Amino acid sequence: MSISKHGRAAGFIATGAVAALLLAGCSAGGDAATELSDEPVTLRFTWWGNDARTAATQEVIAAFEKEYPNITIEPQFTDWAGYWDKLATETAANDTPDIIQMDEKYIATYGDRGALLDLNTVTDQLDLGDFPKETLTSGTVNDSLYGVPSGITSYSFVVNPDLLASAGIEMPDDETWTWDDFTELSEQVSAAGGGSIYGFQPFGFEDGGLNNWARQHGDELYNDKGEVSIKPETLSSWWTYLLDLVNAGATPSPSAIIEKQAGGLAESFTATNSAAFAPWWNSQLTALTEASGSPLELLRVPTVDGGADGSAYYKPSMYWSASARTEHPAEAALFIDFLANSETAADSLLTERGVPANAKIREYITPKLAETDQAVVEFLDGLADDIGEPPTVTPAGGSAIEALVKQYTEQVLFGKNTPDQAAEGFIKDLKAAVAAG
């Protein structure tokens, strides 16, 4: 799966040196005021993202400053690639921005080291009454709320109906289909595609697909203590299934898979209309539709036995967090409240950071959305009765997982490791990363 517009990409906190600096530089902010000030206040706000996200966010900042003229928001933004090194360096120097756009893979790393404000301490300024409990659980570490989800997404399969039709295949029933059904369909598409159209753009390059597979097989990446707990046989079966698809011709060749994966969303098999099915987070539908020019649709992920099994879950696309060292926690919380609860902010942001986790805001913006974004919301709402408990929050050091998934998938695809060998190496390396924190 390719990098999303919401910034899902492989990455580490940085090098061991930066991680050590981060550890050394974090401590609580002391006796900062928890009541709003009448005096001028300046807050620094950092995020990653593209030009469209930046423009929408600056609209929100302007609206907030108009409503609260004594508070000035200083924007600080960059792309994903340099974001985490910069944030780690700033945090080590006790210069963390007041408000932080945070990712699930890093929230425990920063929270456990005392770098993030427990948002439970600023509830006078931050109302979370319209957020489903499970979305807030995903931002909670050791009973401290370190992040308010800006949006939610869920793992899905994106399908190109035109490619299915050209292969003479009907749209599958995604409420009953199994992995065996999916294999058969993918093989049929590839057989009809003549070497230019394939059934499946493979998974194996991020942890969303692995998490889903583990949950379907009664397993989990991490236990409730934050320890790596996935079984070797679960990992091995995941890579074995991928190899079976490749060997059956249901996917492109390994070299083509790696080349396309490195090209990002716009170069993916989905965006170039050369694969009928592909795993993506459902929030990526609009970007993929625009890139492909095709009427793409969302399907539930196949299951082992067909039907809902609780393996689906809502994943925060990102969070709003605040620095533990902010001198103005009340004002920082007020701005997060504006981002999360304000219809004014929602009018600018829409689904740019995912479908709003706030249920009332989601209902408010839905009629304003483009057709594909409405489909994204409809898909999430359709999962509501079948959603399972969210996975354990990625522990400190667990941000290494995507690089490790990619590394071992490539080794399996090119025959450098068997699925069993890859499973053993992956678990060993992920445990080491978590132990190093």
Coordinates of C-alpha atoms in Angstrom, one line a residue:
M1 CA 0.0 0.0 0.0
S2 CA 1.3 3.4 -0.9
I3 CA 1.9 6.4 1.3
S4 CA -1.4 8.2 1.9
K5 CA -2.2 11.9 1.7
H6 CA -2.7 11.8 5.4
G7 CA 1.0 11.0 5.9
R8 CA 1.2 7.3 6.5
A9 CA 4.8 6.4 5.7
A10 CA 7.6 4.3 7.1
G11 CA 9.7 6.1 9.6
F12 CA 11.6 6.1 12.9
I13 CA 11.7 8.7 15.6
A14 CA 15.0 9.3 13.9
T15 CA 18.4 7.9 14.8
G16 CA 19.4 6.6 18.2
A17 CA 21.1 9.9 18.9
V18 CA 17.9 11.9 18.3
A19 CA 15.9 9.5 20.4
A20 CA 18.4 9.9 23.2
L21 CA 18.1 13.7 23.0
L22 CA 14.3 13.3 23.1
L23 CA 14.5 11.3 26.2
A24 CA 16.8 13.7 27.9
G25 CA 14.8 16.8 26.9
C26 CA 11.3 15.9 28.1
S27 CA 9.8 16.9 31.3
A28 CA 6.6 18.4 32.5
G29 CA 5.9 22.1 32.0
G30 CA 5.6 23.0 35.7
D31 CA 2.9 25.4 37.0
A32 CA 1.5 26.7 33.8
A33 CA -1.8 28.4 34.2
T34 CA -4.9 26.3 33.5
E35 CA -7.3 29.3 33.2
L36 CA -7.6 31.5 30.1
S37 CA -5.6 34.7 30.2
D38 CA -6.9 38.2 29.3
E39 CA -3.4 39.1 28.2
P40 CA -1.9 38.5 24.8
V41 CA -0.9 34.9 24.2
T42 CA 1.1 33.4 21.4
L43 CA 1.0 29.7 20.6
R44 CA 3.1 27.7 18.1
F45 CA 1.2 25.1 16.1
T46 CA 3.0 22.4 14.0
W47 CA 1.7 20.0 11.5
W48 CA 2.8 18.0 8.4
G49 CA 1.0 18.0 5.1
N50 CA 0.6 19.3 1.6
D51 CA -0.3 22.7 0.3
A52 CA -4.1 21.9 0.4
R53 CA -3.9 21.0 4.1
T54 CA -1.8 24.1 4.9
A55 CA -4.2 26.4 3.2
A56 CA -7.2 24.9 5.0
T57 CA -5.4 25.0 8.3
Q58 CA -4.5 28.7 7.9
E59 CA -8.1 29.4 7.3
V60 CA -8.9 27.8 10.6
I61 CA -6.2 29.8 12.4
A62 CA -7.6 33.1 11.0
A63 CA -11.1 32.2 12.1
F64 CA -9.8 31.3 15.6
E65 CA -7.8 34.5 16.0
K66 CA -10.8 36.5 14.9
E67 CA -12.9 34.9 17.7
Y68 CA -10.1 35.1 20.3
P69 CA -8.2 38.3 19.4
N70 CA -5.8 38.0 22.3
I71 CA -4.5 34.6 21.1
T72 CA -2.0 34.5 18.2
I73 CA -1.3 31.2 16.5
E74 CA 2.2 30.9 14.8
P75 CA 2.0 28.2 12.1
Q76 CA 4.9 25.8 11.6
F77 CA 4.5 23.1 8.9
T78 CA 6.6 20.7 6.9
D79 CA 6.3 17.5 5.0
W80 CA 6.2 14.1 6.7
A81 CA 9.8 13.2 5.8
G82 CA 11.4 15.9 8.0
Y83 CA 8.6 16.3 10.5
W84 CA 9.7 13.8 13.2
D85 CA 13.4 14.7 13.2
K86 CA 12.4 18.3 13.6
L87 CA 10.0 17.6 16.4
A88 CA 12.4 15.4 18.2
T89 CA 15.1 18.0 18.0
E90 CA 12.8 20.8 19.3
T91 CA 11.6 18.6 22.1
A92 CA 15.1 17.7 23.2
A93 CA 15.9 21.5 23.3
N94 CA 12.7 22.1 25.4
D95 CA 11.3 24.1 22.5
T96 CA 8.3 21.9 21.5
P97 CA 5.5 23.8 19.8
D98 CA 2.4 24.3 22.0
I99 CA 0.0 22.4 19.7
I100 CA 1.2 19.3 17.8
Q101 CA -0.3 17.3 15.0
M102 CA 0.5 13.8 16.3
D103 CA 0.5 10.3 14.7
E104 CA -0.6 7.0 16.4
K105 CA 2.9 5.5 16.0
Y106 CA 4.5 8.2 18.0
I107 CA 1.9 9.1 20.6
A108 CA 3.2 6.7 23.2
T109 CA 6.8 7.5 22.4
Y110 CA 6.2 11.2 23.2
G111 CA 3.6 10.6 25.9
D112 CA 5.7 8.1 27.9
R113 CA 8.6 10.5 27.9
G114 CA 6.5 13.3 29.4
A115 CA 6.5 15.4 26.3
L116 CA 2.7 15.6 25.9
L117 CA 0.1 17.3 28.0
D118 CA -2.6 15.1 29.6
L119 CA -5.7 16.6 28.0
N120 CA -7.8 15.3 30.8
T121 CA -6.4 18.2 32.8
V122 CA -7.9 20.9 30.6
T123 CA -11.5 19.8 30.3
D124 CA -12.8 23.3 31.1
Q125 CA -11.5 24.4 27.7
L126 CA -11.8 21.1 25.8
D127 CA -15.2 19.3 25.4
L128 CA -15.0 15.7 24.2
G129 CA -18.6 14.8 24.7
D130 CA -19.3 14.1 21.0
F131 CA -16.3 11.7 20.6
P132 CA -17.1 8.0 20.7
K133 CA -15.3 6.3 23.5
E134 CA -13.2 4.0 21.3
T135 CA -11.7 6.9 19.4
L136 CA -10.5 8.5 22.6
T137 CA -9.2 5.2 23.9
S138 CA -6.8 5.2 20.9
G139 CA -5.2 8.4 22.1
T140 CA -4.9 7.3 25.7
V141 CA -1.7 5.9 27.2
N142 CA -1.5 4.8 30.8
D143 CA -4.8 6.6 31.6
S144 CA -3.5 9.9 30.2
L145 CA -5.2 11.4 27.1
Y146 CA -2.3 12.5 24.9
G147 CA -4.2 13.1 21.7
V148 CA -7.7 13.9 20.4
P149 CA -8.4 12.2 17.1
S150 CA -8.8 14.7 14.2
G151 CA -10.4 12.1 12.1
I152 CA -10.9 8.4 11.8
T153 CA -10.4 5.9 9.0
S154 CA -10.6 2.1 8.5
Y155 CA -8.8 -0.4 6.5
S156 CA -10.5 -1.3 3.2
F157 CA -10.2 -2.7 -0.2
V158 CA -10.6 -0.2 -3.1
V159 CA -12.1 -1.8 -6.2
N160 CA -12.2 -0.6 -9.8
P161 CA -15.6 -1.7 -11.2
D162 CA -14.6 -1.0 -14.8
L163 CA -11.7 -3.4 -14.6
L164 CA -14.0 -6.1 -13.1
A165 CA -16.6 -5.5 -15.9
S166 CA -13.9 -5.8 -18.6
A167 CA -13.0 -9.2 -17.2
G168 CA -16.6 -10.3 -17.1
I169 CA -16.7 -10.4 -13.3
E170 CA -19.5 -9.2 -11.1
M171 CA -19.0 -7.0 -8.0
P172 CA -18.4 -9.3 -5.0
D173 CA -20.5 -9.3 -1.9
D174 CA -18.1 -7.8 0.6
E175 CA -20.2 -8.8 3.6
T176 CA -19.7 -12.5 2.9
W177 CA -16.5 -12.9 0.8
T178 CA -13.5 -14.9 2.1
W179 CA -9.8 -14.7 1.3
D180 CA -10.3 -17.8 -0.9
D181 CA -13.0 -16.0 -2.8
F182 CA -10.7 -13.0 -3.2
T183 CA -7.8 -15.2 -4.5
E184 CA -10.1 -16.7 -7.2
L185 CA -11.4 -13.3 -8.3
S186 CA -7.9 -11.8 -8.5
E187 CA -6.6 -14.7 -10.6
Q188 CA -9.6 -14.3 -13.0
V189 CA -8.9 -10.6 -13.4
S190 CA -5.2 -11.2 -14.1
A191 CA -6.0 -14.0 -16.6
A192 CA -8.3 -11.6 -18.5
G193 CA -5.8 -8.7 -18.2
G194 CA -3.3 -10.1 -20.7
G195 CA -0.3 -9.0 -18.6
S196 CA -1.3 -5.3 -18.3
I197 CA -4.2 -5.6 -15.8
Y198 CA -3.9 -7.5 -12.6
G199 CA -6.2 -8.6 -9.9
F200 CA -4.5 -7.3 -6.8
Q201 CA -2.1 -4.6 -5.8
P202 CA -0.4 -6.4 -2.9
F203 CA -0.3 -5.5 0.8
G204 CA 2.9 -5.9 2.8
F205 CA 4.3 -2.4 3.0
E206 CA 2.6 -1.0 6.1
D207 CA 1.2 -2.3 9.3
G208 CA -2.5 -1.7 8.6
G209 CA -2.9 -4.9 6.6
L210 CA -0.8 -6.9 9.1
N211 CA -2.9 -5.6 12.0
N212 CA -6.1 -6.6 10.2
W213 CA -4.8 -10.1 9.3
A214 CA -3.6 -10.7 12.9
R215 CA -7.0 -9.7 14.3
Q216 CA -8.8 -12.0 11.9
H217 CA -6.6 -14.8 13.1
G218 CA -7.1 -14.2 16.8
D219 CA -3.8 -12.5 17.3
E220 CA -2.5 -8.9 17.9
L221 CA 0.7 -7.0 17.3
Y222 CA 1.0 -5.9 20.9
N223 CA -0.6 -7.0 24.1
D224 CA -2.2 -4.7 26.7
K225 CA 1.2 -4.2 28.3
G226 CA 2.7 -2.8 25.1
E227 CA 4.8 -5.9 24.4
V228 CA 5.3 -7.4 21.0
S229 CA 2.9 -10.4 21.1
I230 CA 2.2 -11.4 17.5
K231 CA 2.8 -15.1 16.9
P232 CA 5.4 -16.2 14.2
E233 CA 2.8 -18.4 12.5
T234 CA 0.5 -15.4 12.1
L235 CA 3.2 -13.5 10.3
S236 CA 4.3 -16.5 8.3
S237 CA 0.7 -17.1 7.1
W238 CA 0.4 -13.5 6.0
W239 CA 3.5 -13.6 3.8
T240 CA 2.7 -17.1 2.6
Y241 CA -0.7 -15.9 1.4
L242 CA 1.0 -13.0 -0.4
L243 CA 3.5 -15.3 -2.1
D244 CA 0.7 -17.6 -3.2
L245 CA -1.0 -14.7 -4.9
V246 CA 2.2 -13.7 -6.6
N247 CA 3.0 -17.2 -7.8
A248 CA -0.6 -17.6 -9.1
G249 CA -0.2 -14.5 -11.2
A250 CA -2.9 -12.6 -9.3
T251 CA -0.5 -9.8 -8.7
P252 CA 2.3 -8.1 -10.8
S253 CA 5.8 -9.4 -10.5
P254 CA 7.9 -8.6 -7.4
S255 CA 10.1 -6.1 -9.2
A256 CA 7.0 -4.3 -10.5
I257 CA 5.4 -4.3 -7.1
I258 CA 8.5 -2.7 -5.5
E259 CA 8.8 -0.1 -8.3
K260 CA 5.2 1.0 -8.0
Q261 CA 5.2 1.0 -4.3
A262 CA 8.1 3.4 -4.2
G263 CA 6.3 5.8 -6.5
G264 CA 3.6 6.8 -4.0
L265 CA -0.1 7.0 -4.4
A266 CA -0.1 8.7 -7.9
E267 CA 2.0 5.9 -9.3
S268 CA 0.2 3.0 -7.7
F269 CA -1.5 0.2 -9.6
T270 CA -4.9 1.6 -8.4
A271 CA -4.2 5.2 -9.6
T272 CA -2.9 3.9 -13.0
N273 CA -5.9 1.6 -13.5
S274 CA -3.8 -1.5 -13.7
A275 CA -5.1 -3.5 -10.6
A276 CA -8.8 -4.2 -9.8
F277 CA -8.3 -4.5 -6.1
A278 CA -6.0 -2.9 -3.6
P279 CA -5.7 -2.4 0.1
W280 CA -6.0 1.3 1.2
W281 CA -7.3 3.2 4.2
N282 CA -10.9 4.2 3.2
S283 CA -10.1 7.9 3.6
Q284 CA -7.8 7.7 0.5
L285 CA -10.7 7.1 -1.9
T286 CA -11.0 10.7 -3.1
A287 CA -7.3 11.0 -3.8
L288 CA -7.3 7.7 -5.6
T289 CA -10.4 8.5 -7.6
E290 CA -8.9 11.9 -8.7
A291 CA -5.6 10.2 -9.7
S292 CA -7.2 7.4 -11.6
G293 CA -10.1 9.1 -13.2
S294 CA -12.1 6.0 -12.6
P295 CA -15.3 5.5 -10.5
L296 CA -13.6 3.6 -7.6
E297 CA -15.5 2.1 -4.8
L298 CA -14.9 0.8 -1.2
L299 CA -15.2 -2.8 -0.1
R300 CA -14.8 -4.4 3.3
V301 CA -11.7 -6.5 3.7
P302 CA -12.2 -10.3 3.0
T303 CA -12.3 -12.4 6.1
V304 CA -11.3 -16.0 6.9
D305 CA -14.8 -17.4 7.0
G306 CA -16.8 -14.6 5.5
G307 CA -18.9 -12.1 7.4
A308 CA -18.2 -9.6 10.2
D309 CA -15.8 -10.9 12.8
G310 CA -14.9 -7.7 14.7
S311 CA -11.5 -7.4 13.0
A312 CA -12.4 -4.1 11.5
Y313 CA -11.5 -1.1 13.7
Y314 CA -11.5 2.7 13.6
K315 CA -8.0 4.1 13.3
P316 CA -7.3 7.8 14.0
S317 CA -5.9 9.4 10.9
M318 CA -3.9 11.7 13.3
Y319 CA -4.3 13.5 16.6
W320 CA -4.3 17.0 18.1
S321 CA -1.9 17.0 21.0
A322 CA -0.3 19.7 23.2
S323 CA 3.2 20.1 24.7
A324 CA 3.6 19.3 28.3
R325 CA 5.9 22.3 28.5
T326 CA 3.4 24.8 27.1
E327 CA 3.1 27.9 29.2
H328 CA -0.5 28.2 28.1
P329 CA -2.2 24.9 28.4
A330 CA -5.7 26.5 28.7
E331 CA -5.3 28.4 25.4
A332 CA -3.7 25.4 23.7
A333 CA -6.7 23.3 24.8
L334 CA -9.1 26.0 23.6
F335 CA -7.5 25.9 20.1
I336 CA -7.7 22.1 20.0
D337 CA -11.4 22.4 21.0
F338 CA -11.9 24.8 18.1
L339 CA -10.2 22.4 15.7
A340 CA -12.2 19.5 17.0
N341 CA -15.6 20.9 17.7
S342 CA -16.1 24.1 15.7
E343 CA -18.4 24.1 12.7
T344 CA -16.3 27.0 11.4
A345 CA -13.2 24.8 11.5
A346 CA -15.1 21.9 9.9
D347 CA -16.1 24.1 7.0
S348 CA -12.5 24.6 6.1
L349 CA -11.1 21.2 7.0
L350 CA -13.9 18.9 5.8
T351 CA -12.2 15.5 5.5
E352 CA -8.7 16.8 4.9
R353 CA -7.5 15.1 8.0
G354 CA -9.9 12.1 7.8
V355 CA -13.6 11.8 8.5
P356 CA -14.1 13.8 11.7
A357 CA -14.1 11.6 14.8
N358 CA -16.6 14.0 16.4
A359 CA -20.0 12.5 15.6
K360 CA -21.9 15.8 15.4
I361 CA -19.3 17.4 13.2
R362 CA -19.3 14.4 10.9
E363 CA -23.1 14.7 10.6
Y364 CA -22.7 18.5 10.0
I365 CA -20.2 18.2 7.1
T366 CA -21.5 15.2 5.3
P367 CA -24.0 17.1 3.1
K368 CA -21.2 19.5 2.1
L369 CA -18.9 16.7 0.9
A370 CA -18.0 15.6 -2.6
E371 CA -19.5 12.3 -3.7
T372 CA -16.4 10.3 -3.0
D373 CA -16.0 11.8 0.5
Q374 CA -19.6 11.0 1.2
A375 CA -18.9 7.4 0.2
V376 CA -16.0 7.4 2.7
V377 CA -18.4 8.5 5.5
E378 CA -21.0 6.0 4.4
F379 CA -18.5 3.2 4.5
L380 CA -17.4 4.0 8.0
D381 CA -21.0 4.3 9.2
G382 CA -21.8 0.9 7.6
L383 CA -19.0 -0.7 9.7
A384 CA -20.4 0.7 13.0
D385 CA -22.1 -2.4 14.2
D386 CA -19.2 -4.7 13.3
I387 CA -16.3 -2.6 14.6
G388 CA -14.1 -4.3 17.2
E389 CA -12.1 -2.8 20.0
P390 CA -9.2 -0.7 18.8
P391 CA -5.7 -2.3 18.8
T392 CA -3.3 -1.5 21.7
V393 CA -1.6 1.9 21.1
T394 CA 1.7 1.4 19.4
P395 CA 4.3 1.4 22.2
A396 CA 7.3 3.6 22.4
G397 CA 9.8 2.5 19.7
G398 CA 7.1 0.8 17.7
S399 CA 7.3 3.5 15.0
A400 CA 9.9 1.2 13.5
I401 CA 7.3 -1.2 12.3
E402 CA 6.5 0.1 8.9
A403 CA 10.2 0.1 7.8
L404 CA 10.5 -3.5 9.2
V405 CA 7.3 -4.6 7.4
K406 CA 8.6 -3.2 4.1
Q407 CA 12.1 -4.7 4.6
Y408 CA 10.8 -8.2 5.3
T409 CA 8.1 -8.2 2.6
E410 CA 10.7 -7.3 0.0
Q411 CA 13.0 -10.2 1.2
V412 CA 10.1 -12.6 1.0
L413 CA 9.1 -11.4 -2.5
F414 CA 12.6 -11.8 -3.8
G415 CA 13.2 -15.2 -2.1
K416 CA 15.9 -13.9 0.3
N417 CA 13.9 -15.1 3.3
T418 CA 11.1 -17.7 3.6
P419 CA 7.9 -16.5 5.4
D420 CA 9.0 -18.4 8.5
Q421 CA 12.4 -16.8 8.4
A422 CA 10.9 -13.4 7.8
A423 CA 8.5 -13.9 10.8
E424 CA 11.4 -14.8 13.1
G425 CA 13.5 -11.8 12.0
F426 CA 10.6 -9.3 12.1
I427 CA 9.6 -10.2 15.6
K428 CA 13.2 -10.1 16.9
D429 CA 13.8 -6.6 15.3
L430 CA 10.5 -5.2 16.4
K431 CA 11.1 -6.4 20.0
A432 CA 14.5 -4.7 19.9
A433 CA 13.0 -1.5 18.7
V434 CA 10.3 -1.4 21.4
A435 CA 12.9 -2.3 24.1
A436 CA 15.1 0.6 22.9
G437 CA 12.0 2.8 23.1

